[in-house]
Each structure stands twice: as structure tokens, then as C-alpha cells.
Short mmCIF file of C-alpha atoms in Angstrom, two decimals:
data_model
loop_
_atom_site.label_atom_id
_atom_site.label_comp_id
_atom_site.label_asym_id
_atom_site.label_seq_id
_atom_site.Cartn_x
_atom_site.Cartn_y
_atom_site.Cartn_z
CA MET A 25 0.00 0.00 0.00
CA LYS A 26 1.17 3.50 -0.82
CA THR A 27 0.55 6.26 1.71
CA LEU A 28 0.67 10.02 1.25
CA LEU A 29 0.91 12.19 4.36
CA ILE A 30 -0.27 15.73 3.69
CA ASN A 31 -0.05 19.08 5.41
CA PRO A 32 -2.81 20.94 3.51
CA PRO A 33 -2.62 24.33 1.77
CA MET A 34 -2.91 27.35 4.04
CA TYR A 35 -6.53 28.44 4.21
CA ASP A 36 -6.77 32.17 3.57
CA GLN A 37 -8.92 33.73 6.30
CA ARG A 38 -8.15 37.34 5.46
CA LYS A 39 -11.80 37.77 4.45
CA TYR A 40 -12.56 37.30 8.16
CA GLY A 41 -9.90 39.78 9.26
CA LYS A 42 -7.30 37.14 10.15
CA PRO A 43 -3.70 37.60 9.00
CA PHE A 44 -2.17 35.22 6.48
CA ILE A 45 0.85 33.79 8.31
CA LEU A 46 3.29 31.59 6.44
CA PRO A 47 4.92 28.67 8.31
CA TYR A 48 8.43 29.11 9.69
CA GLY A 49 9.54 25.53 9.13
CA PRO A 50 8.57 21.96 8.18
CA PRO A 51 5.42 20.30 9.61
CA LEU A 52 6.84 18.08 12.34
CA GLY A 53 3.62 16.10 12.84
CA ILE A 54 3.57 14.38 9.46
CA ALA A 55 7.38 14.29 9.45
CA TYR A 56 7.34 12.11 12.58
CA LEU A 57 4.64 9.86 11.10
CA ALA A 58 6.57 9.47 7.85
CA SER A 59 9.77 8.40 9.61
CA THR A 60 7.82 5.97 11.80
CA LEU A 61 6.19 4.30 8.80
CA GLU A 62 9.50 4.16 6.92
CA LYS A 63 11.17 2.53 9.92
CA HIS A 64 8.62 -0.27 9.73
CA GLY A 65 8.92 -0.81 6.00
CA PHE A 66 5.87 1.00 4.64
CA VAL A 67 5.84 2.91 1.35
CA VAL A 68 5.19 6.54 2.27
CA LYS A 69 5.74 10.08 1.06
CA ALA A 70 5.13 13.34 2.92
CA PHE A 71 4.06 16.59 1.28
CA ASP A 72 3.92 20.04 2.83
CA MET A 73 1.31 21.68 0.59
CA PHE A 74 1.06 24.93 2.52
CA ASP A 75 1.74 26.99 -0.64
CA TYR A 76 0.10 24.68 -3.20
CA SER A 77 -2.76 25.79 -5.43
CA TRP A 78 -5.73 23.44 -5.38
CA GLU A 79 -4.90 22.46 -8.95
CA LYS A 80 -1.43 21.40 -7.81
CA VAL A 81 -2.96 19.39 -4.96
CA ARG A 82 -5.18 17.59 -7.47
CA GLN A 83 -2.27 16.92 -9.84
CA THR A 84 -0.16 15.51 -7.00
CA LEU A 85 -2.92 13.14 -5.91
CA GLU A 86 -3.50 12.00 -9.50
CA LYS A 87 0.20 11.43 -10.08
CA GLU A 88 0.88 9.58 -6.82
CA GLN A 89 -2.32 7.48 -6.79
CA PRO A 90 -2.11 6.68 -3.06
CA ASP A 91 -4.05 3.88 -1.42
CA VAL A 92 -4.06 5.84 1.85
CA VAL A 93 -4.12 9.61 2.37
CA GLY A 94 -3.24 10.88 5.83
CA ILE A 95 -4.13 14.52 6.51
CA THR A 96 -3.21 16.69 9.48
CA CYS A 97 -5.90 19.09 10.70
CA LEU A 98 -5.79 22.14 12.96
CA THR A 99 -8.98 23.86 14.10
CA GLU A 100 -8.17 27.22 12.50
CA GLN A 101 -7.23 25.56 9.20
CA ARG A 102 -9.92 22.85 9.15
CA ALA A 103 -11.46 23.97 5.82
CA SER A 104 -8.32 22.94 3.90
CA PRO A 105 -8.06 19.38 5.29
CA LEU A 106 -11.72 18.95 4.35
CA GLU A 107 -10.98 19.97 0.75
CA VAL A 108 -8.01 17.58 0.58
CA ALA A 109 -10.25 14.76 1.82
CA LYS A 110 -12.90 15.61 -0.79
CA LEU A 111 -10.33 15.71 -3.59
CA SER A 112 -8.82 12.41 -2.50
CA LYS A 113 -12.18 10.67 -2.61
CA THR A 114 -13.10 12.32 -5.93
CA ILE A 115 -9.92 11.06 -7.57
CA ASN A 116 -10.12 7.61 -6.00
CA LYS A 117 -13.26 6.74 -4.10
CA ASP A 118 -11.61 3.61 -2.72
CA CYS A 119 -8.63 5.34 -1.11
CA VAL A 120 -8.65 5.36 2.68
CA VAL A 121 -8.68 8.87 4.14
CA ILE A 122 -7.16 9.11 7.61
CA MET A 123 -7.15 12.36 9.56
CA GLY A 124 -5.25 13.32 12.68
CA GLY A 125 -4.42 16.36 14.75
CA ILE A 126 -6.03 18.39 17.47
CA HIS A 127 -9.32 19.20 15.72
CA PRO A 128 -10.45 15.74 14.59
CA THR A 129 -9.24 14.26 17.87
CA ILE A 130 -11.62 16.52 19.81
CA MET A 131 -14.47 16.70 17.27
CA CYS A 132 -14.22 13.15 15.93
CA GLU A 133 -17.97 12.44 15.87
CA GLN A 134 -18.71 15.60 13.89
CA VAL A 135 -15.84 15.06 11.46
CA LEU A 136 -16.81 11.46 10.72
CA GLU A 137 -20.48 12.38 10.30
CA HIS A 138 -20.01 15.33 7.96
CA TRP A 139 -16.63 14.88 6.23
CA PRO A 140 -15.43 12.22 3.75
CA VAL A 141 -13.04 10.77 6.33
CA ASP A 142 -12.78 7.06 7.01
CA ILE A 143 -10.61 6.93 10.14
CA ILE A 144 -9.41 9.41 12.74
CA VAL A 145 -6.21 8.90 14.71
CA LEU A 146 -6.91 10.16 18.22
CA GLY A 147 -4.07 12.06 19.90
CA GLU A 148 -0.48 10.91 19.62
CA GLY A 149 -0.11 9.18 16.27
CA GLU A 150 3.14 7.25 15.78
CA GLU A 151 2.22 3.89 17.31
CA THR A 152 -1.37 4.15 16.14
CA ILE A 153 -0.53 4.85 12.49
CA LYS A 154 1.91 1.93 12.43
CA GLU A 155 -0.67 -0.54 13.77
CA LEU A 156 -3.40 0.96 11.59
CA MET A 157 -1.34 0.43 8.42
CA ILE A 158 -0.69 -3.19 9.40
CA CYS A 159 -4.40 -3.63 9.99
CA LEU A 160 -5.31 -2.14 6.59
CA GLU A 161 -2.73 -4.24 4.73
CA GLU A 162 -3.89 -7.44 6.42
CA LYS A 163 -7.55 -6.44 6.05
CA ARG A 164 -8.22 -6.96 9.73
CA ALA A 165 -11.06 -5.38 11.71
CA LEU A 166 -10.41 -1.74 12.64
CA GLY A 167 -11.60 -2.47 16.16
CA ASP A 168 -8.28 -4.23 16.78
CA VAL A 169 -6.42 -0.90 16.65
CA HIS A 170 -6.42 1.20 19.81
CA GLY A 171 -6.62 4.98 19.60
CA ILE A 172 -8.83 5.50 16.56
CA ALA A 173 -12.39 6.50 15.67
CA TYR A 174 -14.29 5.32 12.58
CA LYS A 175 -17.79 4.84 11.28
CA HIS A 176 -19.43 1.47 11.79
CA GLN A 177 -22.98 0.86 10.60
CA GLY A 178 -23.64 4.59 10.43
CA LYS A 179 -22.35 5.35 13.93
CA THR A 180 -19.04 6.57 15.28
CA ARG A 181 -17.05 3.90 17.05
CA LYS A 182 -14.05 4.76 19.23
CA THR A 183 -11.60 2.06 20.16
CA PRO A 184 -9.91 1.93 23.59
CA PRO A 185 -7.38 4.73 24.19
CA ARG A 186 -3.82 4.22 23.04
CA GLN A 187 -1.18 4.13 25.75
CA LEU A 188 1.20 7.07 25.54
CA ILE A 189 4.73 6.59 24.25
CA HIS A 190 6.76 6.72 27.46
CA ASN A 191 10.25 6.46 25.98
CA MET A 192 10.23 9.29 23.47
CA ASP A 193 13.76 8.42 22.34
CA ASP A 194 12.18 5.42 20.59
CA ILE A 195 10.51 7.77 18.08
CA PRO A 196 12.72 8.20 14.98
CA PHE A 197 13.74 11.71 14.00
CA PRO A 198 11.29 13.50 11.69
CA ALA A 199 11.70 12.69 7.97
CA TYR A 200 13.14 16.10 7.06
CA LYS A 201 14.19 14.80 3.63
CA TYR A 202 10.70 15.46 2.28
CA PHE A 203 10.86 19.20 2.88
CA ASP A 204 12.75 21.96 1.08
CA PHE A 205 13.92 24.38 3.77
CA ASN A 206 14.20 27.16 1.18
CA ARG A 207 10.39 27.26 0.93
CA TYR A 208 10.00 28.48 4.52
CA THR A 209 10.33 32.23 4.31
CA GLY A 210 7.85 33.25 7.00
CA GLY A 211 9.46 35.96 9.10
CA TYR A 212 10.09 34.68 12.63
CA GLU A 213 9.74 37.89 14.64
CA ILE A 214 12.78 37.62 16.90
CA LEU A 215 15.23 36.83 14.08
CA LYS A 216 16.44 40.40 13.78
CA GLY A 217 19.87 41.98 14.00
CA THR A 218 23.02 40.30 15.22
CA TRP A 219 23.81 38.15 18.24
CA ASN A 220 27.17 36.64 19.19
CA GLY A 221 28.52 37.86 15.87
CA LYS A 222 25.80 36.13 13.83
CA GLN A 223 23.37 37.88 11.47
CA LEU A 224 20.18 36.23 12.71
CA GLU A 225 18.18 36.74 9.51
CA ASN A 226 20.74 34.65 7.62
CA LEU A 227 20.47 31.57 9.85
CA ARG A 228 18.45 28.63 8.59
CA PHE A 229 15.49 28.24 10.93
CA VAL A 230 14.13 24.89 12.08
CA PRO A 231 11.59 23.92 14.76
CA ILE A 232 12.43 21.00 17.03
CA ILE A 233 10.50 19.29 19.82
CA SER A 234 12.18 17.99 22.96
CA THR A 235 9.04 17.42 25.07
CA ARG A 236 5.36 16.75 24.57
CA GLY A 237 2.52 18.12 26.65
CA CYS A 238 2.35 20.64 29.46
CA VAL A 239 2.17 20.56 33.25
CA GLY A 240 -0.39 23.39 33.24
CA SER A 241 -4.16 23.32 32.87
CA CYS A 242 -4.97 26.79 31.56
CA GLN A 243 -8.62 27.51 30.85
CA PHE A 244 -8.03 28.52 27.22
CA CYS A 245 -5.64 25.73 26.15
CA SER A 246 -6.32 22.30 24.60
CA THR A 247 -2.78 20.92 24.99
CA PRO A 248 -3.62 18.80 28.09
CA PHE A 249 -6.55 17.25 26.21
CA PHE A 250 -4.36 16.19 23.28
CA TRP A 251 -1.02 15.22 24.84
CA GLN A 252 -2.39 14.31 28.31
CA LYS A 253 0.95 14.14 30.09
CA TRP A 254 4.28 16.01 29.98
CA ARG A 255 7.04 13.75 28.65
CA THR A 256 10.63 14.34 27.57
CA ARG A 257 13.36 13.11 25.29
CA THR A 258 16.85 12.66 26.70
CA ALA A 259 19.38 15.44 26.19
CA LYS A 260 21.57 13.18 24.06
CA ASN A 261 18.72 12.22 21.76
CA VAL A 262 17.69 15.85 21.24
CA VAL A 263 21.21 17.06 20.52
CA ASP A 264 21.78 14.10 18.19
CA GLU A 265 18.93 15.50 16.09
CA MET A 266 20.29 19.04 16.32
CA GLU A 267 23.71 17.85 15.16
CA PHE A 268 22.09 15.93 12.30
CA LEU A 269 20.19 19.03 11.17
CA THR A 270 23.28 21.21 11.40
CA LYS A 271 25.45 18.87 9.35
CA ASN A 272 22.88 17.74 6.77
CA PHE A 273 20.65 20.78 6.30
CA GLY A 274 22.79 23.70 7.44
CA CYS A 275 20.39 24.69 10.22
CA GLY A 276 21.67 27.45 12.49
CA PHE A 277 18.66 28.63 14.49
CA PHE A 278 16.67 26.09 16.49
CA ASN A 279 13.22 26.95 17.80
CA PHE A 280 12.21 24.58 20.60
CA ALA A 281 8.52 24.30 19.78
CA ASP A 282 7.74 22.65 23.14
CA ASP A 283 4.70 24.01 24.94
CA ILE A 284 6.87 24.35 28.04
CA PHE A 285 10.63 23.84 27.84
CA THR A 286 12.14 24.40 31.31
CA VAL A 287 10.02 22.29 33.67
CA ASN A 288 12.99 20.11 34.64
CA LYS A 289 16.02 22.28 35.38
CA ASN A 290 18.52 19.41 35.31
CA ARG A 291 17.25 18.20 31.93
CA VAL A 292 17.77 21.65 30.44
CA ILE A 293 21.27 21.95 31.91
CA ASP A 294 22.18 18.49 30.56
CA LEU A 295 20.94 19.52 27.11
CA CYS A 296 22.98 22.74 27.21
CA LYS A 297 26.13 20.87 28.28
CA GLU A 298 25.60 18.41 25.43
CA ILE A 299 25.42 21.28 22.91
CA ILE A 300 28.61 22.79 24.33
CA ASP A 301 30.50 19.47 24.46
CA ARG A 302 29.77 18.88 20.76
CA LYS A 303 30.82 22.44 19.89
CA LEU A 304 27.61 23.14 18.00
CA ASP A 305 27.83 26.74 16.80
CA ILE A 306 24.10 27.46 16.90
CA VAL A 307 21.49 29.88 18.22
CA TRP A 308 18.23 28.77 19.78
CA ASP A 309 15.11 29.94 21.58
CA CYS A 310 12.31 28.39 23.61
CA GLU A 311 9.01 29.03 25.37
CA THR A 312 8.20 28.41 29.00
CA ARG A 313 6.34 29.59 32.08
CA VAL A 314 7.61 32.17 34.54
CA ASN A 315 7.56 29.76 37.48
CA PHE A 316 10.20 27.48 35.94
CA ILE A 317 13.21 29.80 35.85
CA TRP A 318 16.47 29.37 37.80
CA GLU A 319 19.66 31.41 37.61
CA ASP A 320 22.08 28.48 37.23
CA MET A 321 19.92 27.07 34.42
CA LEU A 322 19.93 30.43 32.62
CA GLU A 323 23.72 30.54 32.84
CA TRP A 324 23.99 27.27 30.94
CA MET A 325 21.30 28.30 28.46
CA ILE A 326 23.13 31.42 27.32
CA LYS A 327 26.48 29.58 27.21
CA SER A 328 24.97 27.05 24.79
CA GLY A 329 23.49 29.65 22.44
CA CYS A 330 20.06 30.51 23.83
CA TYR A 331 19.13 33.88 22.39
CA CYS A 332 15.59 34.45 23.64
CA ILE A 333 13.01 33.02 26.02
CA SER A 334 9.32 33.55 25.30
CA PHE A 335 7.18 33.55 28.43
CA GLY A 336 3.53 32.50 28.35
CA VAL A 337 2.45 35.35 30.61
CA GLU A 338 -1.09 35.97 29.26
CA SER A 339 -1.78 38.71 31.85
CA ALA A 340 -0.07 40.43 34.75
CA SER A 341 -3.34 40.78 36.64
CA GLU A 342 -3.76 38.48 39.62
CA THR A 343 -7.51 38.49 38.95
CA VAL A 344 -7.16 37.21 35.39
CA LEU A 345 -4.36 34.77 36.22
CA LYS A 346 -6.61 33.11 38.81
CA ALA A 347 -9.60 33.11 36.45
CA ILE A 348 -7.70 31.29 33.69
CA LYS A 349 -6.02 28.89 36.14
CA LYS A 350 -2.54 29.98 35.10
CA LYS A 351 -1.08 29.17 38.53
CA THR A 352 1.50 31.94 38.29
CA THR A 353 1.78 35.33 40.00
CA PRO A 354 2.75 38.87 38.96
CA GLU A 355 5.80 38.56 41.21
CA GLN A 356 6.97 35.49 39.30
CA ILE A 357 6.49 37.33 36.00
CA GLU A 358 8.64 40.25 37.10
CA HIS A 359 11.34 38.01 38.57
CA ALA A 360 11.60 35.72 35.54
CA ILE A 361 11.84 38.44 32.91
CA LYS A 362 14.22 40.66 34.88
CA LEU A 363 16.51 37.72 35.68
CA THR A 364 16.56 36.50 32.09
CA LYS A 365 17.47 39.97 30.82
CA GLN A 366 20.10 40.31 33.52
CA MET A 367 21.71 37.07 32.30
CA GLY A 368 22.02 38.53 28.79
CA MET A 369 19.15 36.91 26.90
CA LYS A 370 16.27 38.51 25.03
CA THR A 371 12.76 38.16 26.44
CA LYS A 372 9.35 37.98 24.85
CA MET A 373 6.01 38.28 26.64
CA LEU A 374 3.14 36.27 25.13
CA LEU A 375 -0.03 38.07 26.19
CA MET A 376 -3.78 37.75 25.78
CA VAL A 377 -6.64 40.16 26.32
CA GLY A 378 -10.30 39.43 26.92
CA ASN A 379 -10.15 36.37 29.13
CA PRO A 380 -12.77 36.02 31.90
CA GLY A 381 -12.41 38.79 34.46
CA GLU A 382 -10.66 41.20 32.09
CA ASP A 383 -11.45 44.91 32.42
CA ASP A 384 -9.68 48.25 32.15
CA HIS A 385 -8.05 47.75 35.56
CA THR A 386 -6.61 44.31 34.74
CA VAL A 387 -5.26 45.62 31.44
CA ARG A 388 -3.58 48.43 33.33
CA ASP A 389 -1.93 45.82 35.58
CA THR A 390 -0.43 44.28 32.45
CA THR A 391 0.78 47.58 30.98
CA ARG A 392 2.42 48.48 34.29
CA MET A 393 4.27 45.18 34.24
CA ILE A 394 5.46 45.81 30.68
CA GLU A 395 6.69 49.26 31.64
CA THR A 396 8.49 47.75 34.64
CA VAL A 397 10.27 44.80 33.00
CA ARG A 398 10.64 46.17 29.44
CA PRO A 399 10.63 42.91 27.43
CA ASP A 400 12.44 42.95 24.10
CA PHE A 401 9.39 41.61 22.27
CA ILE A 402 5.70 41.29 23.04
CA SER A 403 2.90 39.47 21.30
CA VAL A 404 -0.75 40.20 22.06
CA SER A 405 -3.73 38.14 20.94
CA GLU A 406 -7.42 38.48 21.68
CA ALA A 407 -8.85 35.54 23.63
CA MET A 408 -10.34 32.97 21.29
CA VAL A 409 -12.48 29.92 21.94
CA PHE A 410 -11.23 26.49 20.85
CA PRO A 411 -12.79 23.04 21.34
CA GLY A 412 -11.24 20.88 24.00
CA THR A 413 -10.86 23.78 26.44
CA GLU A 414 -12.67 24.83 29.58
CA LEU A 415 -13.25 28.22 27.94
CA TYR A 416 -15.11 26.49 25.11
CA GLU A 417 -17.46 24.78 27.53
CA LEU A 418 -18.14 28.13 29.21
CA ALA A 419 -18.78 29.74 25.82
CA LYS A 420 -21.26 27.00 24.93
CA GLN A 421 -23.07 27.40 28.24
CA LYS A 422 -23.40 31.14 27.64
CA GLY A 423 -24.67 30.68 24.09
CA LEU A 424 -21.65 32.21 22.34
CA VAL A 425 -20.98 29.13 20.20
CA THR A 426 -22.28 25.65 19.42
CA ASP A 427 -20.54 22.59 18.02
CA ASP A 428 -22.13 23.34 14.62
CA TYR A 429 -19.89 26.41 14.36
CA TRP A 430 -17.02 24.12 13.32
CA LEU A 431 -18.93 23.06 10.21
CA THR A 432 -18.26 26.54 8.81
CA ASP A 433 -14.92 27.81 7.50
CA ARG A 434 -14.77 30.68 9.97
CA PRO A 435 -11.85 31.15 12.38
CA ALA A 436 -12.34 30.37 16.06
CA PRO A 437 -14.65 32.94 17.68
CA TYR A 438 -13.37 35.58 20.06
CA PHE A 439 -14.44 35.31 23.68
CA THR A 440 -16.93 38.21 23.69
CA ILE A 441 -19.23 37.20 26.52
CA GLU A 442 -17.92 39.88 28.87
CA ASN A 443 -16.47 42.40 26.39
CA ASN A 444 -17.07 43.05 22.70
CA LEU A 445 -14.44 42.68 19.99
CA GLU A 446 -13.91 46.44 19.71
CA LYS A 447 -12.95 46.55 23.39
CA LEU A 448 -10.55 43.63 22.98
CA LEU A 449 -8.85 45.34 20.04
CA GLU A 450 -8.60 48.57 22.02
CA TRP A 451 -6.91 46.72 24.88
CA SER A 452 -4.51 45.02 22.45
CA ASN A 453 -3.43 48.41 21.15
CA ILE A 454 -3.01 49.78 24.66
CA ILE A 455 -0.78 46.85 25.63
CA MET A 456 1.30 47.09 22.46
CA SER A 457 1.74 50.81 23.09
CA ALA A 458 3.10 50.13 26.57
CA ASN A 459 6.25 48.66 25.04
CA ALA A 460 6.69 51.33 22.36
CA GLY A 461 8.81 54.46 22.46
CA ILE A 462 7.36 57.96 22.69
CA ILE A 463 6.80 58.27 18.93
CA GLY A 464 5.37 54.78 18.78
CA LYS A 465 2.90 55.57 21.56
CA ILE A 466 1.76 58.75 19.79
CA LEU A 467 1.23 56.91 16.52
CA ARG A 468 -0.71 54.11 18.22
CA ARG A 469 -2.95 56.61 20.03
CA LEU A 470 -3.71 58.33 16.73
CA ARG A 471 -4.51 54.97 15.17
CA ASN A 472 -6.80 54.09 18.09
CA ILE A 473 -8.72 57.33 17.64
CA LEU A 474 -9.13 56.58 13.92
CA GLU A 475 -10.35 53.05 14.60
CA ARG A 476 -12.87 54.08 17.25
CA SER A 477 -14.32 56.88 15.13
CA THR A 478 -14.45 55.13 11.74
CA GLY A 479 -14.17 51.41 12.40
CA LEU A 480 -11.27 51.28 9.93
CA ARG A 481 -8.09 49.48 10.89
CA VAL A 482 -4.84 49.45 8.91
CA THR A 483 -2.77 46.29 9.39
CA GLY A 484 0.16 44.63 7.71
CA GLU A 485 -2.37 42.64 5.66
CA GLY A 486 -4.57 45.50 4.45
CA ILE A 487 -7.47 47.72 5.56
CA GLU A 488 -10.31 46.25 7.61
CA TYR A 489 -13.67 47.50 8.82
CA ARG A 490 -14.45 46.43 12.38
CA LYS A 491 -17.70 47.41 14.06
CA ASN A 492 -20.22 45.68 16.33
CA GLY A 493 -18.39 42.37 16.05
CA LEU A 494 -18.22 42.53 12.24
CA VAL A 495 -14.79 42.14 10.65
CA LYS A 496 -14.61 42.80 6.91
CA ARG A 497 -11.48 43.07 4.75
CA LEU A 498 -11.82 46.10 2.43
CA VAL A 499 -8.33 46.19 0.92
CA THR A 500 -5.62 43.53 0.79
CA TRP A 501 -2.04 44.53 0.17
CA THR A 502 -0.50 42.72 -2.77
#
């Protein structure tokens, strides 16, 4: 049997006021699945179709004539996986369409009922896809495979849960050979200027994963639902992959795409020592929480090439932090960012506005923190509602959204139960202004006045009209 693993074309949501963001690097999900299937002797190819036209997708499927098509699916991009599934069945009605990823894992009943999908891999996929392919080749009953959902006599059937992979070193490195690194030109924000004598923009960027899952249980996040438990690879195994990427693909900037990188201080220090011992001349960054920062760990991080730490802060208001179950404090935020800067690394604050309990006072708590710690970068997003989260259940209870919403192609809805979208956008601008210079603050205030009076908003993507919850793209920059 021949299998194609597909990361679908980017779905353009600019008509809904969402920016069109190109990927920074290869899709690790299907890359891991491809290497797993290859390890066990299956015929497989992986395609990152993020920039394909739909005609090119069709031509690829017709040329390859796969028996099995595996498609990854994110909630925000779900319209594209659906189109790939439709095309696959149109070209070959007998091909088996398998879908995986966060969205079909959570919404498996809906996906199987309404989409031309035969099987859904639930959660972590490597062991499941291997057993599923054996099952399909031997024409055994699907019920023998743990960790999947499929239709049986018109109803969704879910098999028993798959046990998690406990030794993550057993997973082969992603099959990077299927991806042309020159295609990934999305601008990673922090890759600016020079650091340690290196021009950051000239370094080949690659994402890498050293852990899966998170120890947190934030109200807005679906990571605990999908990965269930925080697990790690050994330092040696991770740096083996880094060395492989450096020597074979010329990678110079490594982005640890872990949800939370520094939970275990000793693991991080071991990883840093391994990088240093092998004399890898690289730069890297990571994301973590403010309550997992230690001075001796930071010393080793900067010695081994860590350039920047992004902190999932969300808010500096104690009220909001408690409401979203962040389990961190404003004091921890201030300590972590100040200490990281003191050690010589860049810092980035990842922030949200509009979570439960947000008001003008809580936003002011956040701007005061920004003015106190002065991060090098900040990112602000308006709170959005995703399936598999506690916030989604609250939104359904309050009538903001129903499960049928995900049958549309619209992006995830903003959490507007307590505050409207205009207020959320106003708060985003206020927070961004807090980290700007004098001229930047003046320009942002002028822009805010324009937006409030006319509803027009100028962005890097074009000109939008935003009023009473409506977001309409009027002009798109070419």
C-alpha cells in the first residue's frame, strides 16, 4: 500500500480579518509519522502543501495514486483538510482517508459524520498509524487498533485509548528529507539583527521538539486534552537531532517548539552541556512559564546559544491569572523576565486580552508590568475559543458558540461574553503601546482614535472594517 501524508494548503482567512501567516519551518507532525512508517517498511511520502494551489494538490494526488491519504488538521485551518479529503475521494473513491491532529481528535464524531473521512487517529499518532497500516494491509477489523475513531454501521465507534509513548527516544527523527527548507520564508519575529557575531536573519530556521505536553491546565488551552501528560526526550537524543540538522541541512537557528521547555532544570542543563561538548555553533530559543526559571539554568542556556526566552504570561493581573487557572503570580512574571534579561538573553512576553475577568483595571496591571520589566518583544492576541478547552465549555453554556460552528470555515470565535471585539482590540493596542517608544505611543494613540471613530483598521495585511463584532477586509495589500 502507498501512503501520502499531507499538510494541507494554508486556508486564507483574510476575508474574516485574520492575517495570512506563512509557516516558519517543516510540519513536524507528518514528518514524525513518515519516519515511523519508513522505519517499519511501509511505502510513504510526505508533502507540505502549505503553498500549493488546489490544482497542484489535485495533480499531485492524481500522479501519486495513493491507497491511503493521511491529513493533518488544525482547528483554524480545518477547511483545507476537508478539501483535501474531498479531492482524495473524488480522484479515488476507494482510497482510505485518515485524519489526525487536534481538531479531529476533539471533534471526531462531527468530522466522521459530515466529512469524507474514514478513520481518525486520536491524539499521539506514531504507534497508532503503524498498527493501523498493518491492519489495513492485512484487512483486519479496525476495532483491533487502539486509539482511533471510525464509522461502523452509520455510527461513530471509538476504540480503547492508546497508551502514551513513554520512551520518546524510541521515536525516529522527523523525515526532514521530504521538505525543502528554502520554501519556509515566514518571518520569525525575533530573528532580527546580530547576536554573538551572527546575522540572525541569515540563519536557517528549524523547529524541534524535545518534550510533549504541558504541566499546566490553563482555561483557554487544549494541549492537556491532546497530549495528556508532559514527557521528555533525553538530552543526548535531542542534541543528536540538532547535530544531524546542522550537518545535513545547514540549520543554524533552532526553535524549541515545546509548549513548556524548562520544567525540569537538570534536563535543560544536561541539554545545554551536550550542545557545548559537541561544539555546536548554533542559536536557539524556547518558550516556558515564569515559574520554571532558575539562575544556574539560565547561565547554561546562554552559554549554549540561547538567544531568547518567550514567556507565556497571558496577563499580569492576579484576577485574570486566577480566572484562567494559570497558577503563576505577577511577582513570578517580574522576577523571571528581569533575571533572564540580567543574564544577557532577550525576552518575549506572550499576552492575551479578553479572558474572563478582564477589564480596564486588569489591562492596566499588564501595561504596568510591561513598563516595569521592558521585554524585548511582546505578542498580544485576543482571547479565542477552541474546542477541548474549559473556555469552550463556558462559551457554549453562555450561548456564544455551538458545536455546529465548526462546520463553517470561519476562524475560532473571540471570547466576547464579557467584552465586545472592539474593546478587545482597544486593549490590544493599549498593551502594544506600553512597550513602544514615545513616537510609537503617539502613533498608536492616533490609530486608536481613527479606529474608534471610523471602524477602519490598517494592518500589515490590508485595511479592515471592524464594528459591532463585524470584521470585513476592504483592501488587501498585494
